[in-house]
Coordinates of C-alpha atoms in Angstrom, one line a residue:
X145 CA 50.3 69.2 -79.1
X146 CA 53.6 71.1 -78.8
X147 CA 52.0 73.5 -76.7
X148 CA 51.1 70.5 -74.0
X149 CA 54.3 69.6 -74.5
X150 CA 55.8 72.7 -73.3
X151 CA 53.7 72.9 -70.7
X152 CA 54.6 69.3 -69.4
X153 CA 58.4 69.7 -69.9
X154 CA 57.9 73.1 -67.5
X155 CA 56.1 71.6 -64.9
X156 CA 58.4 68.4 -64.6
X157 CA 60.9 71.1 -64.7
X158 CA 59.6 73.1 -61.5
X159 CA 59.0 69.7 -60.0
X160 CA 62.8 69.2 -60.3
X161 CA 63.3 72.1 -58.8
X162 CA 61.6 72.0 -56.0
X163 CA 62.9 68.6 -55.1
X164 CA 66.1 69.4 -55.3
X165 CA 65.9 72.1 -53.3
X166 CA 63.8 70.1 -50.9
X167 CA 67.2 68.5 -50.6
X168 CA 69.0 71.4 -49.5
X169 CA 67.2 73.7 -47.6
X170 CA 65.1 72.5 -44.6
X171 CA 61.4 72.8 -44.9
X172 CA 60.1 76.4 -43.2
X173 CA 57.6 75.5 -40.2
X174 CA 54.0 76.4 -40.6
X175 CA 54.1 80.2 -39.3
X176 CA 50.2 80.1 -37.9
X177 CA 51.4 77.3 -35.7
X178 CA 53.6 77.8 -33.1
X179 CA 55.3 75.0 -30.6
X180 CA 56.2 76.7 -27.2
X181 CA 58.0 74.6 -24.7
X182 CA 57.3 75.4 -21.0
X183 CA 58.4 72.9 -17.9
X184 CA 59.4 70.1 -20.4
X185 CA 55.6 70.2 -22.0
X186 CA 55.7 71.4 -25.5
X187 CA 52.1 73.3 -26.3
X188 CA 50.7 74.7 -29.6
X189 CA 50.7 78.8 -29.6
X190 CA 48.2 80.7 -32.2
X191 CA 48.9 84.0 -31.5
X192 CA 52.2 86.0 -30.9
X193 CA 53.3 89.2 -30.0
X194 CA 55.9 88.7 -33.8
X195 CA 56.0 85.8 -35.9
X196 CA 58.8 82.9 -35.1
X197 CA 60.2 83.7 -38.4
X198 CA 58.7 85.4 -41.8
X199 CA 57.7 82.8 -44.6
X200 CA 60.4 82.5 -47.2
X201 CA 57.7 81.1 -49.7
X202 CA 54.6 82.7 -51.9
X203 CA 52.6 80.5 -53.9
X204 CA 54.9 77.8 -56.4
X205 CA 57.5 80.3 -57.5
X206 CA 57.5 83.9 -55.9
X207 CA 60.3 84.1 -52.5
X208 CA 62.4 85.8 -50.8
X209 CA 65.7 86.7 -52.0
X210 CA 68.7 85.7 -49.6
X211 CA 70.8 89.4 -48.4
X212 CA 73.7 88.9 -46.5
X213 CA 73.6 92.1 -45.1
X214 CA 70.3 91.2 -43.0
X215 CA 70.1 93.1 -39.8
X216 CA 68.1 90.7 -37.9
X217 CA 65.5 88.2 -37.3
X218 CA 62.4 88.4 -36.8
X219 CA 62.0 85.5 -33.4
X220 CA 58.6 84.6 -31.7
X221 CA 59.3 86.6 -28.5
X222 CA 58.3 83.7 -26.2
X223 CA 60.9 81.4 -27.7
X224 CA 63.5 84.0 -26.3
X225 CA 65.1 82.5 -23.1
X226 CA 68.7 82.6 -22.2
X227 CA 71.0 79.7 -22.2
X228 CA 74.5 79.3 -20.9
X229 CA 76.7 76.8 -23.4
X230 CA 79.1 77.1 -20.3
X231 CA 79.2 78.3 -16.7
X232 CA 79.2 82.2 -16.6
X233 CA 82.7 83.0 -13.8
X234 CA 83.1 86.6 -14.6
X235 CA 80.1 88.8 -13.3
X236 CA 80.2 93.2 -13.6
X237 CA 78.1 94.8 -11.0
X238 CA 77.0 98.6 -11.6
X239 CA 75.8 100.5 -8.7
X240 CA 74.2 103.9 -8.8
X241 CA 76.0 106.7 -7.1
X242 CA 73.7 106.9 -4.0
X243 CA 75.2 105.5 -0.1
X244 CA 71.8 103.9 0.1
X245 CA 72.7 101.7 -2.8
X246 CA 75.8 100.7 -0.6
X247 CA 74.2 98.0 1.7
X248 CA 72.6 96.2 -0.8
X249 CA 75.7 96.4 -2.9
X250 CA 78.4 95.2 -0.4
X251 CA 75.7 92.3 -0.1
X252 CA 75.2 91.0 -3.2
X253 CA 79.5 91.3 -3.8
X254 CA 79.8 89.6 -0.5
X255 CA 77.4 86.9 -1.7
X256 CA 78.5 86.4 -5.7
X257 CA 82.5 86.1 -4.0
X258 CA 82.1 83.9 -1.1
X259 CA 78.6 81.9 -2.3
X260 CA 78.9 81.6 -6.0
X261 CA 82.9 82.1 -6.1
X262 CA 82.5 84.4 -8.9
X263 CA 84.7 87.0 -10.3
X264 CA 83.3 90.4 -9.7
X265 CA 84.1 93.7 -11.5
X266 CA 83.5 97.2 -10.3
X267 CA 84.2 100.6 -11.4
X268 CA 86.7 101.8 -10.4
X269 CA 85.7 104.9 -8.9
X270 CA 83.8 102.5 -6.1
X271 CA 87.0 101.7 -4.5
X272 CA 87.5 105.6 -4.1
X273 CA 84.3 106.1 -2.8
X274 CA 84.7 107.7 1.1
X275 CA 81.8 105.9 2.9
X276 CA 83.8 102.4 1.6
X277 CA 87.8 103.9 2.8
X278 CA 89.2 104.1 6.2
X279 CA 91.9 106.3 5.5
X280 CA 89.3 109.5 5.2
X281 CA 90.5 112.3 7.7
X282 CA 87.1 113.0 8.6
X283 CA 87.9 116.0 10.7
X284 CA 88.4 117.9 7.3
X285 CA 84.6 116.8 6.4
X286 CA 81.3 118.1 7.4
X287 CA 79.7 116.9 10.5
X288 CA 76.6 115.4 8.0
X289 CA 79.4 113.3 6.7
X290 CA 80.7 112.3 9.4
X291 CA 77.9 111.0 10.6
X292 CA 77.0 109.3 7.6
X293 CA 80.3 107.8 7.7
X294 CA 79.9 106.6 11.5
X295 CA 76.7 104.5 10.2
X296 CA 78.5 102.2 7.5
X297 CA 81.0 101.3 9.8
X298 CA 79.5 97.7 9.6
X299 CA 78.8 98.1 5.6
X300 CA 82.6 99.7 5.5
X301 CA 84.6 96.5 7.3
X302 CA 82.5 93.9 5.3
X303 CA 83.8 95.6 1.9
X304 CA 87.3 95.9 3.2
X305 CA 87.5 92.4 3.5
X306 CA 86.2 91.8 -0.1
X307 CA 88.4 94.7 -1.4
X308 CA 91.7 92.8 -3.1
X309 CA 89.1 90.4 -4.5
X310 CA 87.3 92.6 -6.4
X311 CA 88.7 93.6 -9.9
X312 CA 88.2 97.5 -11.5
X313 CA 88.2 99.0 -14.6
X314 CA 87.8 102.1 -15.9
X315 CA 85.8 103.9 -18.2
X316 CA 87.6 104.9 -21.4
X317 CA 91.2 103.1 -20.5
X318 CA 89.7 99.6 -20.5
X319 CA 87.8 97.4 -22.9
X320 CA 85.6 94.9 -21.8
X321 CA 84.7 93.0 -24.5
X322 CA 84.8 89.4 -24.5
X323 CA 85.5 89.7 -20.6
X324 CA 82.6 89.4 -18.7
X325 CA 79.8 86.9 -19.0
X326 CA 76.9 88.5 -16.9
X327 CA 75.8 92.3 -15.5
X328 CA 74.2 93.2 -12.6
X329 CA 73.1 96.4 -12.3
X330 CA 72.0 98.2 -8.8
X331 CA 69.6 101.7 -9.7
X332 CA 67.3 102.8 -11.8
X333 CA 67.2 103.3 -16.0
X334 CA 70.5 105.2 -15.9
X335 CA 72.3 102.0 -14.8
X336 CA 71.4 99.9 -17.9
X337 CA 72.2 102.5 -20.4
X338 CA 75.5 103.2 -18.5
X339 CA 76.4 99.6 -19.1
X340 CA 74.9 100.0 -22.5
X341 CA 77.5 102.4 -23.0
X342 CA 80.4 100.4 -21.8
X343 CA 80.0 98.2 -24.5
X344 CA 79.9 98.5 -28.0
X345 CA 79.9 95.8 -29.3
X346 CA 77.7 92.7 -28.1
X347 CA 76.5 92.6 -24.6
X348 CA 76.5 90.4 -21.7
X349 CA 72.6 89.4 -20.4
X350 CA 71.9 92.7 -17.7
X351 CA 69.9 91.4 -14.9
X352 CA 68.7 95.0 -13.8
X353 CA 67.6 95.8 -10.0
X354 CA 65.0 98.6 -9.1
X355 CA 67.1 101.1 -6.3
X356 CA 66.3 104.0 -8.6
X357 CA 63.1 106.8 -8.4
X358 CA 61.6 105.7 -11.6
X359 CA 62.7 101.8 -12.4
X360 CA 61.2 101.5 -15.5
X361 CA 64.2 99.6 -17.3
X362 CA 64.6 97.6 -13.7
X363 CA 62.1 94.8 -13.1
X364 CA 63.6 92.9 -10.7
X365 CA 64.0 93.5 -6.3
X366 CA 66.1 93.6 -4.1
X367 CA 64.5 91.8 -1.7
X368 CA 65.3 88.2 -2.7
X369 CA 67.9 88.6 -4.8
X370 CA 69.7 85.1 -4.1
X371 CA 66.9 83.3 -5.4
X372 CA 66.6 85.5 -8.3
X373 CA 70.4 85.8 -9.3
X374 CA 70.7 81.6 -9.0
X375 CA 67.9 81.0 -11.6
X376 CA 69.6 83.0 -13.8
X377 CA 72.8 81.6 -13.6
X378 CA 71.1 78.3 -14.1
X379 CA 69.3 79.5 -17.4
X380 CA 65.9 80.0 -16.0
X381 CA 65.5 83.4 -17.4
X382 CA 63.3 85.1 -20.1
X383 CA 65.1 87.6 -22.5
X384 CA 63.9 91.0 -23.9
X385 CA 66.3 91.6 -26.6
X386 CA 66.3 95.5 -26.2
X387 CA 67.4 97.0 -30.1
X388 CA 70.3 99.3 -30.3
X389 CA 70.7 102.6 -32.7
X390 CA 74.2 102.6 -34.7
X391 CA 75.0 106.8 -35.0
X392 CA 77.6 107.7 -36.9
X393 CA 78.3 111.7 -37.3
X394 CA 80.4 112.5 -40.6
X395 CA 82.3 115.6 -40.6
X396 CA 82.8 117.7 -44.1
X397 CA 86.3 118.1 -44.9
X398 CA 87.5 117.1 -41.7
X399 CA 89.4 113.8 -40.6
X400 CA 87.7 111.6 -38.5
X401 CA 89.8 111.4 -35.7
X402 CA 90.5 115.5 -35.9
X403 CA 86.6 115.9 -35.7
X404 CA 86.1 114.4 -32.5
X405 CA 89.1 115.5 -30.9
X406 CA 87.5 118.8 -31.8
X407 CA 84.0 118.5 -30.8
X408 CA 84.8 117.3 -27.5
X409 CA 87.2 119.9 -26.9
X410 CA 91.1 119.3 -26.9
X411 CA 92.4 116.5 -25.2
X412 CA 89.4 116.7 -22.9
X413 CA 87.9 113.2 -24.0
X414 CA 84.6 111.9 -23.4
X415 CA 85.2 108.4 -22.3
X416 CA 83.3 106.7 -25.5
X417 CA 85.0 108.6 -27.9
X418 CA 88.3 108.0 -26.2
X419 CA 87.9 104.6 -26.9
X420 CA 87.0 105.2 -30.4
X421 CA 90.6 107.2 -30.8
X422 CA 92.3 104.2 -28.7
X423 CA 90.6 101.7 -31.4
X424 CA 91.6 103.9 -34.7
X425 CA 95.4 104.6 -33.2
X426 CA 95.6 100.3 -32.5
X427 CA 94.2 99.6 -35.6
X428 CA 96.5 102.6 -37.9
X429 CA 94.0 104.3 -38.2
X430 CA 92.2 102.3 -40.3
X431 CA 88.6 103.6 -39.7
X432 CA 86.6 101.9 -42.3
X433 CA 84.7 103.1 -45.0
X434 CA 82.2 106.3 -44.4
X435 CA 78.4 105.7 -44.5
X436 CA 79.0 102.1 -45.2
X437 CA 76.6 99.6 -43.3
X438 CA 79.3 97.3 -42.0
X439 CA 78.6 96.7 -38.5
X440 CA 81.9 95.7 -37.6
X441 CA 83.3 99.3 -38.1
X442 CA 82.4 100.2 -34.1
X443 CA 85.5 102.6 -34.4
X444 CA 83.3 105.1 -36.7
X445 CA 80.3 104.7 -34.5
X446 CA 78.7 104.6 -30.7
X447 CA 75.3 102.8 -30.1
X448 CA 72.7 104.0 -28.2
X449 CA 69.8 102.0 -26.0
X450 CA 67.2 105.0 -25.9
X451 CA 67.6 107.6 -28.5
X452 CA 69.6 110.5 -30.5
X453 CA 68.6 113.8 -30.4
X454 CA 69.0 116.5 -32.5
X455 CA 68.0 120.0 -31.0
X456 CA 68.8 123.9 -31.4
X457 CA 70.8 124.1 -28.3
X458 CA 70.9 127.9 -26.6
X459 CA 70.4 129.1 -30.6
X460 CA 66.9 131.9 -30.5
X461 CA 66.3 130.3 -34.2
X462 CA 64.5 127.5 -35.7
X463 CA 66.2 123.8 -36.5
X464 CA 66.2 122.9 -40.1
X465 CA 67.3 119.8 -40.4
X466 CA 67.0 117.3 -43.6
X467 CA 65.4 113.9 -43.3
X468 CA 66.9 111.4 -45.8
X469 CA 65.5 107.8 -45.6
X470 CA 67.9 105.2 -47.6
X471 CA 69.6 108.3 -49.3
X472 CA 66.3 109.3 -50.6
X473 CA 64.9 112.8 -48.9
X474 CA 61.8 112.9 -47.1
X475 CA 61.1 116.0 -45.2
X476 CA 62.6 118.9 -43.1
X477 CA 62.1 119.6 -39.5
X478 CA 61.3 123.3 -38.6
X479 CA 61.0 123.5 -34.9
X480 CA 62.9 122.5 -31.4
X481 CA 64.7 119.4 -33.2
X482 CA 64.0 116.0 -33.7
X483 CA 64.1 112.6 -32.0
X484 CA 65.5 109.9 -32.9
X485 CA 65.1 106.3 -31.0
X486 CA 64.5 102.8 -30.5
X487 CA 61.1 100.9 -29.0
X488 CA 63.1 101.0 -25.9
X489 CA 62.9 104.5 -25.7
X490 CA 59.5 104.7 -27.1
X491 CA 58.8 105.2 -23.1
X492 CA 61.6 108.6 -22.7
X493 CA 61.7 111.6 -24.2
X494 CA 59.7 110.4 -27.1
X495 CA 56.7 109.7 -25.2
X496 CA 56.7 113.3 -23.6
X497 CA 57.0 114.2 -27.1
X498 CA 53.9 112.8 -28.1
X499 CA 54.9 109.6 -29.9
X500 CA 53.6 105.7 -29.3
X501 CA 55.0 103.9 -27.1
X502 CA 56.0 100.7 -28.6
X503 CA 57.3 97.0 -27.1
X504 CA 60.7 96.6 -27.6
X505 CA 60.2 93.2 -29.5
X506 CA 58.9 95.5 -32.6
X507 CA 61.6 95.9 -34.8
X508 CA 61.4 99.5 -35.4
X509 CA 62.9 102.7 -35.0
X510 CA 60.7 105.7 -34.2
X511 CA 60.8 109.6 -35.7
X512 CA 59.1 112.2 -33.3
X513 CA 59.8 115.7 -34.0
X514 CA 60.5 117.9 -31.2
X515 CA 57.9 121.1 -31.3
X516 CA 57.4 121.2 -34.6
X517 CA 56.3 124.3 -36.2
X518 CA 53.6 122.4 -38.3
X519 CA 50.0 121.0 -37.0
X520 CA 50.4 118.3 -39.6
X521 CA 54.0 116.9 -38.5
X522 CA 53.1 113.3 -36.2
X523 CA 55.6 111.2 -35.3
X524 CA 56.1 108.0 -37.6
X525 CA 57.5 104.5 -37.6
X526 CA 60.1 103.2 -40.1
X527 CA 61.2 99.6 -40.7
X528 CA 64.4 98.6 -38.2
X529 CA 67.4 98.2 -40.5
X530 CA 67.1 101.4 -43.0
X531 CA 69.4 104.2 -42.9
X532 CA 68.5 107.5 -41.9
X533 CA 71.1 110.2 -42.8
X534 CA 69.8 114.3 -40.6
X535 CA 72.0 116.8 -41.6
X536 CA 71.5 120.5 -41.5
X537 CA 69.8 122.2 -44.1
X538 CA 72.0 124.8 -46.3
X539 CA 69.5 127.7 -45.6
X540 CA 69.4 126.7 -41.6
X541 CA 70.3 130.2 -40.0
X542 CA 72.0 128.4 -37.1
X543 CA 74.2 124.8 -36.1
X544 CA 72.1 122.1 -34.1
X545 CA 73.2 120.3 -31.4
X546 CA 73.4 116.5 -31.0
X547 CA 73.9 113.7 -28.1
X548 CA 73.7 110.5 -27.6
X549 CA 71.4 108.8 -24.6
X550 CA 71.9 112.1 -23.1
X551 CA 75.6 112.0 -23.5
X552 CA 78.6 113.3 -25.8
X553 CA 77.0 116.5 -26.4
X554 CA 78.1 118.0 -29.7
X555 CA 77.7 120.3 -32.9
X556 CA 76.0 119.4 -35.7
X557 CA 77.4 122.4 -38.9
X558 CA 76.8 122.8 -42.1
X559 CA 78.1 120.3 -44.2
X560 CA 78.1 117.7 -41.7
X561 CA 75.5 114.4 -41.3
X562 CA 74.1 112.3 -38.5
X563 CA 73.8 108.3 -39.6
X564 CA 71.6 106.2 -37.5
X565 CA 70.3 103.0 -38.1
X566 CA 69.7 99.4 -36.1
X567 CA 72.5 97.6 -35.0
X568 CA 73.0 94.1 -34.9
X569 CA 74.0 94.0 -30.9
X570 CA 70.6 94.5 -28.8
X571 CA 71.2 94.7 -24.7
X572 CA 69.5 91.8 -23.9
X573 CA 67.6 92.3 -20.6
X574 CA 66.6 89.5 -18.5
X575 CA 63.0 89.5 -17.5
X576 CA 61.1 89.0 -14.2
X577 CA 58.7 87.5 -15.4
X578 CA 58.1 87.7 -19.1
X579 CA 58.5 90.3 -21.7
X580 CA 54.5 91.5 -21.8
X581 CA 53.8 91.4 -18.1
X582 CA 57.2 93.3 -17.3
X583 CA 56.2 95.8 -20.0
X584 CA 52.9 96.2 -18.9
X585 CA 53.7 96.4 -15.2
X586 CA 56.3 98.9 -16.0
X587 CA 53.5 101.3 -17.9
X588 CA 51.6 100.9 -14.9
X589 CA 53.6 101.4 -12.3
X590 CA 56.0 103.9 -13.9
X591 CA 54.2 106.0 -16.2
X592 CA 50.7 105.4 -14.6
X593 CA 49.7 105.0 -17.9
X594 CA 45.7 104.8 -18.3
X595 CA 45.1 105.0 -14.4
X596 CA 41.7 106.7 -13.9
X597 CA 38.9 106.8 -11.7
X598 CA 36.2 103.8 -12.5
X599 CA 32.6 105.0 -13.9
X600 CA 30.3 104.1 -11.5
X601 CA 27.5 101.1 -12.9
X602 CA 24.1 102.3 -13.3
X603 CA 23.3 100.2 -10.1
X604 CA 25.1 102.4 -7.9
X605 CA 23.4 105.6 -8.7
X606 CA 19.9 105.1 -6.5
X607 CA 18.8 108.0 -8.3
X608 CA 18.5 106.7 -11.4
X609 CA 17.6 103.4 -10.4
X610 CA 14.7 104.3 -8.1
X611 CA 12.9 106.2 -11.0
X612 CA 9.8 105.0 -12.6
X613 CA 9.0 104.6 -15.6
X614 CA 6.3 107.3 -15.5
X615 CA 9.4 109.7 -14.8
X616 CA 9.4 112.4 -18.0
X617 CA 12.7 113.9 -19.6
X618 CA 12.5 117.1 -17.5
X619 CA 12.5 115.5 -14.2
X620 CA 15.7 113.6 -15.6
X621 CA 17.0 116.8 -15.7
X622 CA 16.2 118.4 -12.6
X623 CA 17.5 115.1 -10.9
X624 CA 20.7 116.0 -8.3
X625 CA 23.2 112.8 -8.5
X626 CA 25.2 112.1 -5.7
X627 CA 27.6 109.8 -5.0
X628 CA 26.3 106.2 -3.5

């Protein structure tokens, strides 16, 4: 008897419980059924690439437990469409440094200023470019330039007249956070990890345009880019939210603002760390706490869209460099170095290092070692969100090298450690079309990936199929195929 009354008393108890919290916190949606809403229709999905968000329940009494330091959220990748809560007025456009980018470029200025009465940023370095100035005394140039020069006449005068609309900046003196509301950017991959770059913190939507050699990052063309540009501006736009590496390099025994001014060399500053010095000199110096995983700390740290890499540099010897996953050590890389990056650059220079290519939906960050000096050493996936510490090993006989998306080349020495884990401001990339077919077209097209020659049916080799049943294994043999 007191037994079922314990019982009872406990399960009126949990019934309590789960009302009351019924009360509070809204009921989680089935996760095997997912409502997608296309052209005002709303339509049951069953199968996604990642689930709209993880179940917070199992069974009557096992959950998750709430972290406030959660990294990010797992979102059904469909659901991902961009939305303006007000106009966008403030529009950067990036242009690769070729003069057959220039036509295309003086356009779509022309247009955004005059059609959309936008305000358009440039670098400033456009406005000094010679094919775009007047006032070059050509007879000091080569005769190739010249003539180059003599066919953007009509390019030249159309950009003159947009000149003292246009507003520049320049890299390393001026911040644009919180100042521009959308990117267009005219090239190829380089483009979207330069405007990466440029911002450290969270990202405008990048509406890339293919005027590159390889385009993999760009999806969209030239061609019509009116049409394109307006739907976006009016919200009609799929989102890849493209995941970001936070890398922070802690010196030993060295101040943080003393190491960087040394491992760029004097005053010489590479423009993202000269904004890291502007930002620790505004702020007193204040640089926050080292190795903690406060996102907000961008002063101690530079994020990268494709990877960090960790190599030998012009040393004859071996890396060995120490893996430490959430402070707990995993394993040593003997060989070239040691890569470093996010799904996005899944497709780089991990790919031609032998690792998966992964969508950039996974939450993920990938390890691929760089030539290692072990049959056994494959590249591996890790969880987005954990903290990988590299540092050199004690008994390394040389320093390593380290950049960042192919920038900020620096030294890694002894004593010293690379932090990298996922940061809580993606890129997010509009889409063409949406985020598996511009994945897919891009593997494709770019990286030829799984292009091959067809086997030929059975039907279309006559030998084989004008044979009798009457035919023995050796005449099989002495068959000659050819081609149909």
């Amino acid at each position: 008897m007191q037994h079922q009354k314990l019982r009872l008393a406990s399960a009126m108890q949990r019934q309590i419980s789960e009302t009351e919290e019924q009360q509070v916190t809204p009921v989680a949606p089935d996760p095997r059924i997912l409502r997608c809403t296309r052209n005002g229709k709303t339509s049951l999905r069953t199968r996604s690439l990642n689930a709209p968000s993880p179940f917070q329940h199992f069974g009557p009494c096992g959950r998750i437990m709430k972290n406030s330091a959660m990294v990010m959220q797992i979102q059904d990748p469909a659901s991902q469409r961009l939305t303006w809560y007000k106009p966008p007025l403030t529009v950067l456009v990036i242009k690769k440094k070729d003069s057959q980018v220039l036509p295309p470029f003086v356009q779509l200025v022309e247009w955004l200023v005059q059609e959309k009465h936008m305000v358009v940023w440039v670098e400033s370095a456009v406005l000094e470019d010679k094919l775009l100035r007047d006032d070059v005394k050509l007879e000091q140039e080569s005769s190739k330039f010249q003539k180059v020069h003599q066919q953007y006449a009509g390019v030249r005068a159309r950009f003159l007249d947009l000149r003292e609309k246009l507003v520049t900046f320049k890299d390393g003196r001026d911040d644009l956070t919180d100042r521009i509301d959308f990117i267009v950017c005219l090239g190829g991959d380089g483009t979207l990890l330069y405007a990466s770059q440029l911002f450290q913190q969270s990202v405008p939507p990048v509406m890339a345009f293919y005027l590159g050699s390889l385009g993999f990052l760009t999806p969209f063309q030239c061609d019509n880019f009116q049409e394109q540009v307006t739907n976006v501006l009016e919200g009609h736009a799929a989102l890849t939210l493209r995941s970001r590496l936070r890398c922070s390099i802690h010196r030993k025994g060295e101040r943080r603002k003393e190491s960087l001014l040394h491992s760029v060399g004097g005053n010489l500053l590479i423009p993202s760390f000269q904004r890291q010095l502007n930002y620790v000199e505004l702020n007193n110096g204040q640089t926050g706490k080292a190795g903690s995983n406060n996102n907000n700390g961008h002063n101690n740290s530079i994020l990268v869209l494709n990877e960090v890499v960790i190599n030998r540099g012009p040393s004859p010897y071996l890396s060995n460099i120490d893996i430490f996953l959430e402070g707990k050590y995993i394993t040593s890389v003997q060989g070239d170095g040691l890569i470093v990056s996010t799904p996005t650059g899944s497709t780089a220079y991990a790919a031609a290092a032998g690792a998966s290519m992964i969508h950039p939906s996974v939450p993920a960050i990938l390890v691929t070692p760089i030539c290692p000096h072990s049959l056994s050493f494959r590249p591996i996936v890790v969880p987005a969100g954990v903290e990988l510490k590299i540092s050199i090993s004690p008994d390394s006989r040389n320093t390593s090298r380290v950049s960042f998306d192919g920038r900020n080349d620096q030294e890694l020495n002894h004593g010293d450690s690379l932090r990298v884990t996922t940061s809580i401001y993606p890129v997010p990339s509009i889409c063409s079309q949406d985020q598996i077919s511009d994945w897919f077209d891009s593997l494709a097209e770019g990286l030829h990936w799984n292009v091959r020659k067809r086997q030929k049916c059975l039907d279309e080799l006559s030998d084989l199929t004008t044979s009798g049943s009457e035919d023995t294994l050796d005449d099989f043999d002495n068959l000659q195929i050819y081609d149909a």
